[in-house]
Amino acid sequence: MSWNVTTGLEADQLEALVVRVHTMLVEDPDPPVVPGRMWALGLYKSVVLVLFLLRQNPVQQAAAELFHISQATVSRRWTTLLPVVETALAEHVPDPADASHGRIVLADGTLVTTWDWASEGTTMFSGKHRDTGFNLQVAATLSGDLLAVSAPVPGSRHDMYAWCQSHFPKAFADRESMGDLGYVGSGMLTACPRTPSSP
């Protein structure tokens, strides 16, 4: 079975990632999980599961049904393997300043929805989207190539706040950047606000 759509990786990329994760686990003196003891799913499909959760953001019960395992197993694999997968992929994340050299940067914010955590009060609620989640800043080129994604801030925060809290202002300081009206005052190119007399 091809996991390209599920994970966003080609078969050779996925295999290379699994090998890297396996090596990291074997070399770890105190690994979070032992590859040879992953009876329920095995290492390969466990890595696929983590990538699936990252890319598709389904509820864990849906992932459990798709992979024919329990929700508890999904939760355990996510908790133990996510940090390992992140570390394995970290060396392949390009520096935003280098990746944007000679390019125009497009910036926008997006809400990544989450559970409505009562303990967080209204900090996660986005009035614009009428939903709860995290505000992520996304930078891309005019051709649609992804340059970087910021660390999350609470969904109640405006794009301008999230932009200023991210590493983007420094990374793209010398780049021509464009954004919507949410970025007025950031120094990037934005559309002109409509006035009451505008057609």
Tab-separated table of C-alpha atoms in Angstrom:
chain	number	residue	atom	x	y	z
A	1	MET	CA	0.000	0.000	0.000
A	2	SER	CA	1.265	3.497	-0.874
A	3	TRP	CA	1.186	5.998	1.981
A	4	ASN	CA	1.962	9.027	-0.209
A	5	VAL	CA	-1.408	10.744	0.218
A	6	THR	CA	-1.596	9.816	3.899
A	7	THR	CA	1.878	11.081	4.834
A	8	GLY	CA	2.845	13.489	2.050
A	9	LEU	CA	6.088	11.562	1.503
A	10	GLU	CA	7.246	9.451	-1.415
A	11	ALA	CA	8.004	5.792	-0.689
A	12	ASP	CA	11.783	6.303	-0.619
A	13	GLN	CA	11.450	9.332	1.660
A	14	LEU	CA	9.240	7.400	4.062
A	15	GLU	CA	11.623	4.442	4.120
A	16	ALA	CA	14.573	6.744	4.805
A	17	LEU	CA	12.688	8.370	7.669
A	18	VAL	CA	11.775	5.014	9.210
A	19	VAL	CA	15.434	3.908	8.993
A	20	ARG	CA	16.507	7.151	10.680
A	21	VAL	CA	13.927	6.740	13.468
A	22	HIS	CA	14.972	3.090	13.950
A	23	THR	CA	18.638	4.099	14.210
A	24	MET	CA	17.841	6.820	16.735
A	25	LEU	CA	15.823	4.424	18.889
A	26	VAL	CA	18.492	1.701	18.793
A	27	GLU	CA	21.259	4.170	19.661
A	28	ASP	CA	19.264	5.737	22.509
A	29	PRO	CA	20.374	4.240	25.847
A	30	ASP	CA	16.881	4.833	27.224
A	31	PRO	CA	14.534	4.731	24.208
A	32	PRO	CA	10.875	5.690	24.657
A	33	VAL	CA	9.935	2.513	22.790
A	34	VAL	CA	11.849	-0.564	21.586
A	35	PRO	CA	11.265	-1.233	17.840
A	36	GLY	CA	11.304	-5.008	18.278
A	37	ARG	CA	8.569	-4.854	20.918
A	38	MET	CA	6.012	-2.825	18.985
A	39	TRP	CA	3.688	-5.776	18.545
A	40	ALA	CA	0.466	-3.915	17.801
A	41	LEU	CA	1.623	-1.996	14.731
A	42	GLY	CA	5.360	-2.228	14.112
A	43	LEU	CA	7.745	0.670	13.604
A	44	TYR	CA	7.018	1.364	9.930
A	45	LYS	CA	3.269	1.774	10.353
A	46	SER	CA	3.778	3.579	13.658
A	47	VAL	CA	5.810	6.250	11.851
A	48	VAL	CA	3.110	6.367	9.162
A	49	LEU	CA	0.538	6.824	11.927
A	50	VAL	CA	2.417	9.783	13.427
A	51	LEU	CA	2.764	11.424	10.000
A	52	PHE	CA	-0.916	10.782	9.297
A	53	LEU	CA	-1.920	12.484	12.539
A	54	LEU	CA	0.362	15.425	11.781
A	55	ARG	CA	-0.782	15.877	8.186
A	56	GLN	CA	-4.497	15.081	8.406
A	57	ASN	CA	-5.239	16.067	12.033
A	58	PRO	CA	-7.977	13.438	12.554
A	59	VAL	CA	-9.407	12.470	15.911
A	60	GLN	CA	-7.500	9.543	17.373
A	61	GLN	CA	-10.546	7.271	17.223
A	62	ALA	CA	-10.612	7.670	13.418
A	63	ALA	CA	-6.907	6.836	13.188
A	64	ALA	CA	-7.473	3.800	15.410
A	65	GLU	CA	-10.191	2.497	13.090
A	66	LEU	CA	-8.084	3.094	9.965
A	67	PHE	CA	-5.019	1.325	11.394
A	68	HIS	CA	-7.048	-1.430	13.147
A	69	ILE	CA	-5.653	-0.684	16.590
A	70	SER	CA	-7.054	0.754	19.815
A	71	GLN	CA	-7.271	4.461	20.513
A	72	ALA	CA	-4.944	3.880	23.476
A	73	THR	CA	-2.290	2.494	21.124
A	74	VAL	CA	-2.679	5.523	18.859
A	75	SER	CA	-2.156	7.779	21.868
A	76	ARG	CA	0.931	5.877	23.033
A	77	ARG	CA	2.539	5.875	19.565
A	78	TRP	CA	1.849	9.604	19.171
A	79	THR	CA	3.334	10.439	22.564
A	80	THR	CA	6.450	8.287	22.220
A	81	LEU	CA	7.320	8.693	18.542
A	82	LEU	CA	6.412	12.313	17.758
A	83	PRO	CA	9.551	13.759	19.429
A	84	VAL	CA	11.723	11.180	17.649
A	85	VAL	CA	10.165	11.927	14.242
A	86	GLU	CA	10.552	15.668	14.845
A	87	THR	CA	14.232	15.231	15.673
A	88	ALA	CA	14.778	13.001	12.644
A	89	LEU	CA	13.220	15.600	10.335
A	90	ALA	CA	14.798	18.684	11.963
A	91	GLU	CA	17.955	18.543	9.851
A	92	HIS	CA	15.845	18.732	6.688
A	93	VAL	CA	14.018	21.927	7.642
A	94	PRO	CA	15.521	24.753	5.560
A	95	ASP	CA	16.441	28.063	7.119
A	96	PRO	CA	13.668	30.535	6.140
A	97	ALA	CA	16.146	33.314	5.376
A	98	ASP	CA	18.113	31.053	3.017
A	99	ALA	CA	15.035	29.520	1.407
A	100	SER	CA	13.521	32.947	0.683
A	101	HIS	CA	16.637	34.471	-0.867
A	102	GLY	CA	15.700	36.355	-4.036
A	103	ARG	CA	11.995	35.636	-3.583
A	104	ILE	CA	8.910	37.578	-2.596
A	105	VAL	CA	7.426	36.280	0.665
A	106	LEU	CA	3.663	35.873	1.088
A	107	ALA	CA	2.451	35.730	4.678
A	108	ASP	CA	-0.880	34.735	6.153
A	109	GLY	CA	-2.306	33.335	9.341
A	110	THR	CA	-4.427	30.249	9.751
A	111	LEU	CA	-6.365	28.745	12.636
A	112	VAL	CA	-5.536	25.163	13.524
A	113	THR	CA	-8.629	24.020	15.370
A	114	THR	CA	-8.448	22.218	18.709
A	115	TRP	CA	-10.767	21.010	21.420
A	116	ASP	CA	-12.551	23.750	23.317
A	117	TRP	CA	-10.457	23.483	26.472
A	118	ALA	CA	-12.439	25.081	29.319
A	119	SER	CA	-9.240	25.472	31.350
A	120	GLU	CA	-7.936	27.948	28.773
A	121	GLY	CA	-10.938	30.257	29.060
A	122	THR	CA	-11.420	32.319	25.896
A	123	THR	CA	-7.729	32.523	24.946
A	124	MET	CA	-8.121	29.821	22.292
A	125	PHE	CA	-11.289	31.252	20.749
A	126	SER	CA	-10.934	33.092	17.437
A	127	GLY	CA	-13.707	35.631	16.902
A	128	LYS	CA	-12.840	35.772	13.205
A	129	HIS	CA	-13.257	32.025	12.705
A	130	ARG	CA	-15.807	31.460	15.486
A	131	ASP	CA	-13.835	28.429	16.623
A	132	THR	CA	-11.080	27.443	19.055
A	133	GLY	CA	-7.502	26.713	18.075
A	134	PHE	CA	-4.004	28.038	17.556
A	135	ASN	CA	-2.948	30.842	15.209
A	136	LEU	CA	-0.095	29.756	12.938
A	137	GLN	CA	1.748	32.101	10.618
A	138	VAL	CA	2.589	30.622	7.227
A	139	ALA	CA	5.147	32.030	4.791
A	140	ALA	CA	5.303	30.952	1.150
A	141	THR	CA	6.611	32.101	-2.218
A	142	LEU	CA	4.527	33.487	-5.082
A	143	SER	CA	4.628	30.045	-6.687
A	144	GLY	CA	3.203	28.438	-3.550
A	145	ASP	CA	6.367	26.851	-2.148
A	146	LEU	CA	6.210	26.673	1.649
A	147	LEU	CA	9.023	28.609	3.337
A	148	ALA	CA	8.195	28.324	7.023
A	149	VAL	CA	5.497	27.857	9.640
A	150	SER	CA	5.654	29.718	12.942
A	151	ALA	CA	5.253	28.414	16.451
A	152	PRO	CA	1.581	28.531	17.530
A	153	VAL	CA	-0.005	31.291	19.590
A	154	PRO	CA	-3.527	31.214	21.107
A	155	GLY	CA	-6.301	31.538	18.537
A	156	SER	CA	-7.670	34.701	20.114
A	157	ARG	CA	-4.551	36.562	18.996
A	158	HIS	CA	-4.592	38.665	15.831
A	159	ASP	CA	-2.317	37.859	12.873
A	160	MET	CA	-0.187	40.935	13.540
A	161	TYR	CA	0.501	39.799	17.106
A	162	ALA	CA	1.324	36.258	15.955
A	163	TRP	CA	3.635	37.649	13.246
A	164	CYS	CA	5.541	39.821	15.732
A	165	GLN	CA	5.896	36.910	18.184
A	166	SER	CA	7.321	34.630	15.488
A	167	HIS	CA	10.832	34.469	14.047
A	168	PHE	CA	9.508	35.745	10.702
A	169	PRO	CA	10.243	39.482	11.093
A	170	LYS	CA	13.935	38.708	11.562
A	171	ALA	CA	14.090	35.894	8.993
A	172	PHE	CA	12.428	37.980	6.270
A	173	ALA	CA	13.739	41.412	7.278
A	174	ASP	CA	15.486	41.989	3.928
A	175	ARG	CA	12.834	40.341	1.766
A	176	GLU	CA	9.951	41.934	-0.091
A	177	SER	CA	6.931	40.608	1.787
A	178	MET	CA	3.193	40.772	1.146
A	179	GLY	CA	0.182	40.177	3.384
A	180	ASP	CA	-3.467	41.044	3.798
A	181	LEU	CA	-4.875	43.932	5.844
A	182	GLY	CA	-4.148	42.038	9.046
A	183	TYR	CA	-0.502	43.008	8.622
A	184	VAL	CA	-0.875	46.785	8.246
A	185	GLY	CA	1.997	48.359	10.171
A	186	SER	CA	4.311	45.360	9.849
A	187	GLY	CA	6.355	46.915	7.056
A	188	MET	CA	5.191	44.410	4.438
A	189	LEU	CA	3.115	45.326	1.384
A	190	THR	CA	-0.600	45.212	2.059
A	191	ALA	CA	-3.744	46.249	0.190
A	192	CYS	CA	-5.117	49.731	0.806
A	193	PRO	CA	-7.912	49.713	3.391
A	194	ARG	CA	-11.340	50.521	1.976
A	195	THR	CA	-12.801	53.842	3.065
A	196	PRO	CA	-16.526	54.555	3.401
A	197	SER	CA	-16.386	56.392	0.067
A	198	SER	CA	-14.594	53.505	-1.730
A	199	PRO	CA	-16.686	51.835	-4.461
